[in-house]
Every structure is written in structure tokens, then in C-alpha cells.
Amino acid sequence: MPDSVLERTRRIAVMDGHLLSDRAAARVATAAKTLVLYTSDALSDATARFRALRPDIEVVDGGVVRGEVREAMVRATDAGCVLLAVPEPHRRRAFLTAAVTGAVDAHENGHATVAVLVLRDREVEGDVAVFSNTGEASGWGLAFAIEIAMRRGVGVDRIVPRKGLYVRRTAEVGHRADVEAGGQGLKVRYRKATRPLEHVIRGRYTLAVHSVLDVIGRRSEREDAAEPVRFAHDANVDAVLWLLRFFRGDVLLVGDGVRLREGRNRDAIIEEPGTPGLGG
């Protein structure tokens, strides 16, 4: 683990930066010391717009990505980035399938964590919410929430289910981030909620952070299709899908050592009274 897990600015990858709104592009530019740019359109280049926002920033051309977010995540981690910023997806379920697959690929390639930041066109005012709808927490999820809150000058609400919360993975990272935040005057507030997901969606937050840990699934046996299957109804994955559909602020998916495992998921269906069903 590095001496410090929080960074004021960091090396950030961006996918299709030319599709970001001006406000979204500005949020990325102010958070980065280096930008690694990927694009799915060989005719589009966001270098000029980011250099106009931050003339002092280092911009690296990552090249064209054919596999979209999945490939971008793997290439980003190989390039030393743990955070990939992307515009709002048009097909949420397909995007999330590819993003979780990219997190699995990154872990199998030896990378401890990778996060995907979905940037809305408009910025919503409020604090950062980090939560787990299943009670399974991630140390990296808390670390990213604190780091982004420090950059945006807001607080952090850690919403925990009334049934309890346990840190399933990288607890030491979350503890270190909490200590570092306290040293810089930022405190993490704990709030209990019967339905954390519903609490976040109905609240006023600039960013919602949710981790994806292990998922139920397997690799396809077809040689031309290496996608994991049967994880679309994993409880942690579904929570992110609901955020993409109903939450107004930015959404951060944190892949914390995501692995495929076989079996049945007892939390396969998330039921939130009064909320429409999932859609892609």
C-alpha cells in the first residue's frame, strides 16, 4: 500500500472526452495531474479542449478503443490509472455489463482496484454519498469517496444499512483514507438507513459511490465471447444500475478486486417500493 491513499490530483483516464459537457470536462480537468485519453471515434480528439481548461496538464493520447469501456478499463490500469471517467451511457445495462467485465479483467491482470466515474452533463450540488445496499463494504470505495469530496470541497455521508455493515475487502485502505481525511479536517458522517439505495436516490448528493465485489458468473465457453454471464442480477451490480437510471448526480463504480464465482446469489433481486423496475 502507498504511504498515502488519497491524492489531490491523480493520473486519470478518460473515455470519449469529446462527448463530455463543458462542466463535466472541467470536473475531470481540475482533478487530474495527467490525463490519458481514449476514444471510440478515430476522428475525435479531446486533447485541445482539456489543454484549454488546464494549460499545465499533461495529456497522453491513449489511442482508439474498439471494445469501448471494457477495453478502456484494462488499458487504463495497464497505463497506471485506477480511475476512468466516461460520459453518460446510452445503454445502461450493456455499459454496466462491460464495466463489470472490465473490472474482472483488470483484477485478473494483477490490478487491485479500478473505478469508473460516470459524469452527468450537469453538476448536482451536495455532498458525496458512499454506501452499500447489501452491507458489504469496500475500503477503496470509501477512499475514492473521500478523495473526490476533498476535491469538490464537500462532505462525505457513509450510509449504512440498519442490519449492519462489514468491510469485506481492503479494510486497511478505507481505514487509512479515513485517518488521512481527519488529518485534513474532513469528517465522514455515518447515517443509518433501512434502504440505503433509496436514501441516496432520494437525497441531494453530487456523487454516489458504490463498490462491486465478487459477482456470480462464469466466462462464456465460446472463443469469440469472453464475457462473464449471469451476473446481471447481482445485488451490488443492480444497485449501480439503479443509480445510473434514477440518481441525478455523478456515479462512481468501484471494482474492488472483482472476481467471478459460481453459485446462486441470495440477493438476486433488489426491491424498492415505489420505484420503477430496472431498465437498460
Coordinates of C-alpha atoms in Angstrom, one line a residue:
M1 CA 0.0 0.0 0.0
P2 CA 1.3 3.5 -0.8
D3 CA 2.2 5.9 2.1
S4 CA -0.9 7.9 1.2
V5 CA -4.1 6.5 -0.4
L6 CA -5.6 10.0 -1.1
E7 CA -4.3 12.1 -3.9
R8 CA -5.3 15.8 -4.5
T9 CA -4.8 15.2 -8.2
R10 CA -4.1 11.9 -9.9
R11 CA -3.4 10.2 -13.3
I12 CA -6.9 9.8 -14.8
A13 CA -8.1 8.0 -17.9
V14 CA -10.9 9.5 -19.9
M15 CA -13.1 7.7 -22.5
D16 CA -14.6 9.7 -25.3
G17 CA -13.8 13.1 -23.7
H18 CA -15.2 14.9 -26.7
L19 CA -18.7 13.7 -25.6
L20 CA -18.5 15.3 -22.2
S21 CA -20.3 18.5 -21.5
D22 CA -18.1 21.5 -20.7
R23 CA -19.0 21.3 -17.0
A24 CA -18.2 17.6 -16.9
A25 CA -14.9 18.1 -18.7
A26 CA -14.0 20.8 -16.2
R27 CA -14.6 18.4 -13.3
V28 CA -12.1 15.9 -14.8
A29 CA -9.5 18.5 -15.7
T30 CA -9.4 20.0 -12.2
A31 CA -8.9 16.5 -10.6
A32 CA -6.1 15.4 -12.8
K33 CA -2.3 15.8 -12.9
T34 CA -2.2 13.7 -16.1
L35 CA -5.0 12.7 -18.5
V36 CA -4.8 9.6 -20.6
L37 CA -7.3 10.0 -23.4
Y38 CA -9.1 7.1 -25.1
T39 CA -11.7 7.4 -27.9
S40 CA -14.1 5.1 -29.7
D41 CA -14.1 7.5 -32.6
A42 CA -10.8 7.8 -34.5
L43 CA -11.9 11.2 -35.9
S44 CA -12.4 12.8 -32.5
D45 CA -9.7 14.1 -30.2
A46 CA -10.3 15.9 -26.8
T47 CA -6.7 17.0 -26.3
A48 CA -7.3 20.6 -27.3
R49 CA -10.4 21.1 -25.0
F50 CA -8.6 19.7 -22.0
R51 CA -5.4 21.8 -22.6
A52 CA -7.7 24.8 -22.9
L53 CA -9.1 24.1 -19.5
R54 CA -5.8 23.3 -17.9
P55 CA -2.8 24.5 -19.9
D56 CA -0.4 23.0 -17.4
I57 CA -1.8 19.5 -17.5
E58 CA -0.1 16.6 -19.1
V59 CA -2.2 14.9 -21.8
V60 CA -1.4 11.5 -23.1
D61 CA -3.0 10.0 -26.3
G62 CA -4.2 6.5 -25.3
G63 CA -5.5 5.8 -28.8
V64 CA -8.6 4.3 -30.2
V65 CA -10.6 1.7 -28.2
R66 CA -12.7 -0.7 -30.1
G67 CA -14.1 -2.6 -27.1
E68 CA -15.4 0.6 -25.5
V69 CA -15.5 0.8 -21.7
R70 CA -14.3 -2.8 -21.1
E71 CA -11.1 -2.4 -23.1
A72 CA -10.6 1.2 -21.9
M73 CA -10.6 -0.1 -18.3
V74 CA -8.0 -2.7 -18.9
R75 CA -5.8 -0.3 -21.0
A76 CA -6.2 2.4 -18.3
T77 CA -5.0 0.2 -15.5
D78 CA -2.1 -1.0 -17.6
A79 CA -1.2 2.7 -18.1
G80 CA -1.2 3.4 -14.4
C81 CA -4.7 4.8 -13.9
V82 CA -7.1 3.5 -11.3
L83 CA -9.9 5.9 -12.4
L84 CA -11.6 6.1 -15.8
A85 CA -14.0 8.9 -16.5
V86 CA -16.8 8.4 -19.0
P87 CA -19.9 10.3 -20.3
E88 CA -23.4 9.1 -19.6
P89 CA -24.0 5.8 -21.3
H90 CA -27.0 5.5 -23.7
R91 CA -27.5 1.7 -23.0
R92 CA -27.1 1.4 -19.2
R93 CA -27.3 -2.3 -18.8
A94 CA -24.9 -3.1 -21.7
F95 CA -22.5 -0.4 -20.3
L96 CA -22.6 -1.9 -16.8
T97 CA -22.1 -5.4 -18.1
A98 CA -19.0 -4.2 -19.9
A99 CA -17.7 -2.2 -16.9
V100 CA -18.0 -5.1 -14.5
T101 CA -16.3 -7.3 -17.1
G102 CA -13.5 -4.8 -17.3
A103 CA -13.1 -4.8 -13.5
V104 CA -12.8 -8.6 -13.6
D105 CA -10.3 -8.4 -16.4
A106 CA -8.3 -5.8 -14.5
H107 CA -8.2 -7.9 -11.4
E108 CA -7.1 -10.9 -13.4
N109 CA -4.3 -8.8 -14.8
G110 CA -3.0 -8.1 -11.3
H111 CA -4.6 -4.7 -10.6
A112 CA -6.1 -4.3 -7.1
T113 CA -8.8 -1.8 -8.0
V114 CA -10.3 0.2 -10.9
A115 CA -13.1 2.7 -10.7
V116 CA -15.4 4.1 -13.4
L117 CA -16.8 7.6 -13.0
V118 CA -19.9 8.4 -15.0
L119 CA -20.1 12.1 -15.4
R120 CA -23.5 13.8 -15.8
D121 CA -23.8 16.7 -18.1
R122 CA -24.8 19.0 -15.2
E123 CA -23.2 19.1 -11.8
V124 CA -25.6 18.5 -8.8
E125 CA -24.8 20.3 -5.6
G126 CA -24.5 18.3 -2.4
D127 CA -22.1 16.0 -0.5
V128 CA -20.7 12.7 -1.6
A129 CA -22.6 9.5 -0.6
V130 CA -20.8 6.2 -0.3
F131 CA -23.0 3.2 0.6
S132 CA -23.6 -0.5 0.4
N133 CA -27.0 -1.8 -0.3
T134 CA -26.0 -5.3 0.8
G135 CA -23.9 -4.4 3.9
E136 CA -20.7 -5.4 2.1
A137 CA -18.3 -2.5 2.2
S138 CA -15.1 -1.8 0.2
G139 CA -12.1 0.1 1.5
W140 CA -11.4 1.5 -1.9
G141 CA -15.0 2.7 -2.2
L142 CA -14.6 4.9 0.9
A143 CA -11.2 6.1 -0.2
F144 CA -12.4 7.3 -3.6
A145 CA -15.5 8.9 -2.0
I146 CA -13.3 10.9 0.4
E147 CA -10.8 11.9 -2.2
I148 CA -13.4 13.3 -4.6
A149 CA -15.2 15.0 -1.7
M150 CA -11.9 16.8 -0.8
R151 CA -11.5 17.9 -4.4
R152 CA -15.0 19.3 -4.6
G153 CA -14.9 20.9 -1.2
V154 CA -17.9 18.9 0.2
G155 CA -18.5 16.4 3.0
V156 CA -19.0 12.6 2.9
D157 CA -22.0 10.7 4.1
R158 CA -21.4 7.0 4.6
I159 CA -24.9 5.4 4.5
V160 CA -25.1 2.1 6.3
P161 CA -28.0 -0.4 6.4
R162 CA -29.6 -0.8 9.8
K163 CA -28.9 -4.5 9.7
G164 CA -25.1 -3.7 9.9
L165 CA -22.1 -3.1 7.8
Y166 CA -18.9 -5.1 7.4
V167 CA -15.8 -4.4 5.4
R168 CA -15.4 -7.3 3.1
R169 CA -12.3 -6.2 1.2
T170 CA -9.3 -3.8 1.5
A171 CA -10.4 -2.6 5.0
E172 CA -6.9 -1.2 5.6
V173 CA -7.3 1.2 2.6
G174 CA -10.6 2.6 4.0
H175 CA -9.1 3.0 7.4
R176 CA -6.0 4.8 6.0
A177 CA -8.3 7.1 3.9
D178 CA -10.4 7.9 7.0
V179 CA -7.4 8.8 9.0
E180 CA -5.9 11.0 6.3
A181 CA -9.3 12.8 5.8
G182 CA -9.5 13.5 9.5
G183 CA -6.0 15.0 9.4
Q184 CA -7.1 17.4 6.7
G185 CA -10.3 18.4 8.5
L186 CA -12.8 16.3 6.5
K187 CA -15.0 14.0 8.6
V188 CA -17.0 11.1 7.4
R189 CA -20.6 11.2 8.8
Y190 CA -22.3 7.8 9.4
R191 CA -26.1 7.6 8.6
K192 CA -28.2 4.6 9.1
A193 CA -31.0 3.8 6.6
T194 CA -33.4 0.9 6.2
R195 CA -32.9 1.1 2.4
P196 CA -29.6 2.8 1.7
L197 CA -30.1 2.8 -2.1
E198 CA -33.5 4.5 -1.8
H199 CA -32.0 7.0 0.7
V200 CA -29.2 8.0 -1.8
I201 CA -31.5 8.3 -4.8
R202 CA -34.0 10.5 -3.0
G203 CA -31.2 12.6 -1.3
R204 CA -29.3 15.5 -2.7
Y205 CA -25.8 14.4 -3.4
T206 CA -23.2 15.4 -6.0
L207 CA -21.8 11.9 -6.3
A208 CA -22.9 8.4 -5.3
V209 CA -20.2 5.7 -4.8
H210 CA -20.9 2.0 -4.8
S211 CA -18.5 -0.9 -4.9
V212 CA -18.8 -4.1 -6.8
L213 CA -17.0 -7.0 -5.2
D214 CA -17.3 -10.6 -6.4
V215 CA -20.1 -11.4 -8.8
I216 CA -21.9 -14.6 -9.7
G217 CA -20.9 -15.6 -13.2
R218 CA -18.6 -17.5 -15.5
R219 CA -16.7 -17.0 -18.7
S220 CA -18.5 -17.9 -21.9
E221 CA -17.3 -21.1 -23.4
R222 CA -17.3 -19.6 -26.9
E223 CA -13.9 -18.5 -28.0
D224 CA -15.2 -15.3 -29.6
A225 CA -17.1 -14.2 -26.5
A226 CA -15.2 -13.8 -23.2
E227 CA -18.0 -12.0 -21.4
P228 CA -19.0 -13.2 -17.9
V229 CA -22.7 -14.3 -17.9
R230 CA -25.4 -14.5 -15.3
F231 CA -24.3 -11.6 -13.1
A232 CA -26.9 -9.0 -14.3
H233 CA -28.9 -9.6 -11.1
D234 CA -26.1 -9.4 -8.6
A235 CA -27.2 -7.2 -5.8
N236 CA -24.2 -4.9 -5.9
V237 CA -24.3 -4.6 -9.7
D238 CA -28.1 -3.9 -9.7
A239 CA -27.5 -1.1 -7.2
V240 CA -25.2 0.7 -9.7
L241 CA -27.8 0.2 -12.5
W242 CA -30.4 1.9 -10.4
L243 CA -28.1 4.8 -9.7
L244 CA -27.4 5.2 -13.4
R245 CA -31.1 5.3 -14.1
F246 CA -32.6 7.3 -11.2
F247 CA -29.8 9.2 -9.4
R248 CA -29.2 12.7 -10.8
G249 CA -25.5 13.2 -9.7
D250 CA -22.3 11.5 -10.9
V251 CA -22.0 7.8 -10.3
L252 CA -18.8 6.0 -9.3
L253 CA -18.5 2.2 -9.7
V254 CA -15.5 0.9 -7.7
G255 CA -14.3 -2.5 -8.8
D256 CA -12.5 -3.8 -5.7
G257 CA -10.7 -7.0 -6.7
V258 CA -13.8 -8.2 -8.6
R259 CA -13.8 -11.9 -9.2
L260 CA -16.2 -14.3 -10.8
R261 CA -17.6 -17.1 -8.7
E262 CA -20.2 -19.8 -9.2
G263 CA -23.3 -20.2 -7.2
R264 CA -26.7 -18.6 -6.5
N265 CA -27.0 -15.1 -5.3
R266 CA -29.5 -14.8 -2.5
D267 CA -29.7 -11.1 -3.0
A268 CA -30.5 -11.5 -6.7
I269 CA -33.4 -9.1 -6.9
I270 CA -33.5 -5.6 -5.3
E271 CA -37.0 -4.5 -4.4
E272 CA -37.5 -0.8 -3.7
P273 CA -41.2 0.1 -3.1
G274 CA -42.5 2.8 -5.3
T275 CA -39.6 2.7 -7.8
P276 CA -40.0 1.5 -11.4
G277 CA -38.3 -1.7 -12.5
L278 CA -34.8 -1.9 -13.9
G279 CA -34.2 -0.9 -17.5
G280 CA -31.2 -0.8 -19.7

